[in-house]
Coordinates of C-alpha atoms and ligand atoms in Angstrom, one line a residue:
M550 CA 327.4 123.0 143.9
S551 CA 323.6 123.6 143.7
T552 CA 320.6 122.1 142.0
A553 CA 321.9 123.7 138.8
S554 CA 324.7 121.1 138.9
I555 CA 322.2 118.5 137.9
T556 CA 321.3 120.3 134.7
M557 CA 325.0 121.0 134.1
F558 CA 325.8 117.3 134.3
V559 CA 322.8 116.4 132.0
L560 CA 323.9 119.0 129.4
E561 CA 327.4 117.7 129.5
E562 CA 326.1 114.1 128.8
L563 CA 324.0 115.3 125.9
D564 CA 326.7 117.5 124.5
V565 CA 324.2 119.9 123.0
P566 CA 325.5 123.4 122.1
C567 CA 324.3 125.9 124.7
E568 CA 325.2 129.1 126.5
R569 CA 325.7 128.7 130.2
I570 CA 325.1 131.6 132.5
R571 CA 326.6 131.4 136.0
V572 CA 324.3 133.1 138.6
D573 CA 325.8 134.3 141.9
L574 CA 323.2 133.1 144.5
R575 CA 324.9 134.9 147.4
A576 CA 324.8 138.2 145.5
G577 CA 321.0 137.8 144.9
G578 CA 321.5 136.8 141.3
T579 CA 318.2 134.8 141.3
K580 CA 316.2 137.7 142.6
T581 CA 316.8 140.3 139.9
P582 CA 313.8 141.3 137.7
E583 CA 315.6 139.7 134.6
F584 CA 316.0 136.3 136.4
L585 CA 312.5 136.4 138.0
A586 CA 311.1 136.9 134.5
L587 CA 312.6 133.5 133.6
N588 CA 311.8 131.8 136.9
P589 CA 309.3 133.5 139.2
N590 CA 310.5 131.1 142.0
G591 CA 313.9 132.9 142.0
K592 CA 315.8 129.6 141.9
V593 CA 318.3 127.8 139.7
P594 CA 318.3 125.9 137.4
V595 CA 316.3 127.4 134.6
I596 CA 316.8 126.8 130.9
V597 CA 315.5 128.7 127.9
H598 CA 314.9 126.7 124.8
E599 CA 313.4 128.1 121.6
G600 CA 312.3 131.1 123.7
T601 CA 310.5 129.1 126.4
S602 CA 311.8 129.0 129.9
I603 CA 311.6 125.7 131.8
W604 CA 312.4 125.5 135.5
E605 CA 312.4 122.6 138.1
S606 CA 315.4 120.4 137.7
A607 CA 313.3 117.2 137.2
A608 CA 311.2 118.8 134.5
I609 CA 314.4 120.1 132.8
T610 CA 316.1 116.6 132.9
M611 CA 312.9 115.0 131.4
Y612 CA 312.5 117.7 128.8
L613 CA 316.2 117.6 127.7
G614 CA 316.0 113.8 127.7
E615 CA 313.0 113.6 125.4
T616 CA 314.2 116.4 123.2
F617 CA 317.9 115.4 122.7
G618 CA 318.4 112.2 124.7
V619 CA 316.5 109.6 122.8
E620 CA 318.6 109.8 119.6
R621 CA 321.8 109.8 121.8
N622 CA 320.7 106.6 123.6
L623 CA 320.6 108.6 126.9
Y624 CA 316.8 108.6 127.4
P625 CA 314.2 105.9 126.6
A626 CA 311.7 106.4 123.8
P627 CA 308.0 106.8 124.9
G628 CA 306.8 103.6 126.6
P629 CA 307.3 101.8 130.0
S630 CA 311.1 102.4 130.1
R631 CA 310.4 106.1 129.6
G632 CA 308.0 105.9 132.5
E633 CA 310.7 104.2 134.7
A634 CA 313.2 107.0 133.9
M635 CA 310.6 109.6 134.8
K636 CA 309.8 107.7 138.0
W637 CA 313.4 107.8 139.2
I638 CA 313.9 111.5 138.2
A639 CA 310.7 112.6 139.9
W640 CA 311.4 110.4 143.0
S641 CA 314.9 111.9 143.3
A642 CA 313.6 115.5 143.0
A643 CA 310.6 115.1 145.3
T644 CA 310.9 112.2 147.8
L645 CA 314.7 112.0 148.3
V646 CA 315.3 115.8 148.2
E647 CA 312.4 116.5 150.5
A648 CA 314.0 114.2 153.2
V649 CA 317.5 115.6 152.7
V650 CA 316.3 119.3 152.9
R651 CA 314.3 118.5 156.0
Y652 CA 317.4 116.9 157.5
A653 CA 319.5 119.9 156.6
R654 CA 317.0 122.4 157.9
N655 CA 316.8 120.6 161.3
T656 CA 320.5 120.0 161.8
T657 CA 322.6 122.6 160.0
D658 CA 322.9 126.4 159.5
W659 CA 320.4 126.1 156.7
S660 CA 318.0 127.3 159.4
P661 CA 318.5 129.5 162.4
K662 CA 319.2 127.5 165.6
E663 CA 315.8 128.3 167.2
Q664 CA 314.0 126.8 164.2
R665 CA 315.9 123.4 164.3
N666 CA 314.5 120.3 166.0
A667 CA 316.8 117.5 166.8
L668 CA 314.1 114.8 166.8
A669 CA 312.8 116.0 163.4
G670 CA 316.4 115.9 162.1
E671 CA 316.7 112.3 163.3
A672 CA 313.4 111.3 161.6
A673 CA 314.5 113.1 158.4
L674 CA 317.8 111.2 158.4
A675 CA 315.9 107.9 158.8
D676 CA 313.8 108.9 155.8
V677 CA 317.0 109.7 153.7
H678 CA 318.4 106.2 154.6
A679 CA 315.0 104.6 153.7
C680 CA 315.3 106.2 150.3
L681 CA 318.9 105.1 149.8
K682 CA 318.0 101.6 150.8
I683 CA 315.3 101.6 148.0
V684 CA 317.9 102.5 145.3
D685 CA 320.4 100.1 146.7
H686 CA 317.9 97.2 146.6
H687 CA 316.8 98.2 143.1
L688 CA 320.4 98.0 141.9
R689 CA 320.8 94.4 143.2
D690 CA 320.4 92.9 139.7
R691 CA 321.3 95.7 137.3
D692 CA 324.0 98.2 136.6
Y693 CA 321.9 101.3 136.0
L694 CA 318.4 102.5 137.1
V695 CA 316.7 101.7 133.8
G696 CA 318.4 99.3 131.4
A697 CA 321.6 100.9 130.1
Y698 CA 322.9 104.3 131.4
T699 CA 320.3 107.1 131.1
L700 CA 319.8 110.6 132.3
A701 CA 317.9 109.2 135.3
D702 CA 321.4 108.0 136.5
T703 CA 322.9 111.4 135.7
H704 CA 320.2 113.1 137.7
L705 CA 320.4 110.8 140.8
Q706 CA 324.2 110.7 140.8
S707 CA 324.4 114.5 141.1
L708 CA 322.1 114.3 144.1
T709 CA 324.0 111.4 145.8
E710 CA 327.2 113.3 145.4
W711 CA 325.6 116.2 147.2
L712 CA 324.5 113.8 150.0
Q713 CA 328.0 112.5 150.3
H714 CA 329.2 116.1 150.5
M715 CA 326.7 116.5 153.4
Q716 CA 328.4 113.5 155.2
I717 CA 325.5 111.2 154.9
D718 CA 326.9 107.7 155.6
F719 CA 326.9 105.6 152.3
K720 CA 328.8 102.7 153.8
P721 CA 325.7 100.4 154.2
Y722 CA 325.0 100.7 150.4
E723 CA 327.4 98.5 148.6
R724 CA 325.4 98.4 145.3
L725 CA 324.7 102.1 145.3
N726 CA 328.4 102.8 145.8
A727 CA 329.4 100.5 143.0
W728 CA 326.8 102.2 140.7
G729 CA 328.2 105.7 141.8
Q730 CA 331.7 104.5 140.8
R731 CA 330.4 103.3 137.4
V732 CA 328.7 106.6 136.7
A733 CA 331.7 108.6 137.8
T734 CA 333.9 106.9 135.2
R735 CA 331.9 108.5 132.4
P736 CA 333.9 111.1 130.5
A737 CA 331.0 113.6 130.7
H738 CA 331.0 113.3 134.4
A739 CA 334.7 114.3 134.6
R740 CA 334.1 117.2 132.2
A741 CA 331.1 118.4 134.3
Q742 CA 333.1 118.2 137.5
A743 CA 336.0 120.2 136.0
R744 CA 333.5 122.8 134.8
E745 CA 331.9 123.0 138.2
S746 CA 335.2 123.6 140.0
A747 CA 336.4 126.1 137.4
Ligands
GSH1852 N1 312.8 122.3 143.2 C1 313.8 123.1 142.6 C2 314.8 123.6 143.7 C3 315.8 124.6 143.2 C4 316.6 125.2 144.3 O1 316.3 125.1 145.5 N2 317.6 126.0 143.9 C5 318.4 126.7 144.9 C6 319.9 126.3 144.8 S1 320.1 124.6 145.3 C7 318.4 128.2 144.6 O2 318.4 128.6 143.5 N3 318.3 129.0 145.6 C8 318.4 130.4 145.4 C9 317.6 131.2 146.4 O3 316.7 130.6 147.0 O4 317.8 132.4 146.4 C10 314.5 122.3 141.5 O5 314.7 121.1 141.6 O6 314.9 122.9 140.5

């Protein structure tokens, strides 16, 4: 499970032919000269399409959405709905992930003990819950983030599964939980999960 999972779920939904290359993060697979030539940040995910490398999971989801998703009814055509999809993808990758990473760095072995700060961890957890409350409220009168199911749902679902894995309490978010269950029934979701655990 890593940020690359998001791209894997997106590709599974789109069902476009592609070569997937597994990178061993613990063995320094993102720091080799070959990898750094594709992504100088030394992080997954990165995709190469028509000879161009694209990194940052949010940019990848949006790029794959506009390139392959519109004709498959998985990404809105240009216009306000497209803007909404981009809004949720960017928000997930920037605002929500920032709070979660801050929480993890202050409360888990993501950081050495001497760098952790319990109060900063508490504040970060409050920020994570504020984000989850926003999505839960948004889902009060709709089944998906933007009209019918889109790659914005794929992107956010991958992150919320990571949050659940991190033991963040989802009990207060009835609508978010119902949305998560709806998304999890998609065949592509099951295929991606099987691929991830293979
Ligand atoms: N903002 C980036 C974050 C990517 C990221 O942090 N990837 C981590 C895995 S979750 C990574 O590749 N870490 C390898 C390393 O730092 O060596 C994105 O959304 O794509």
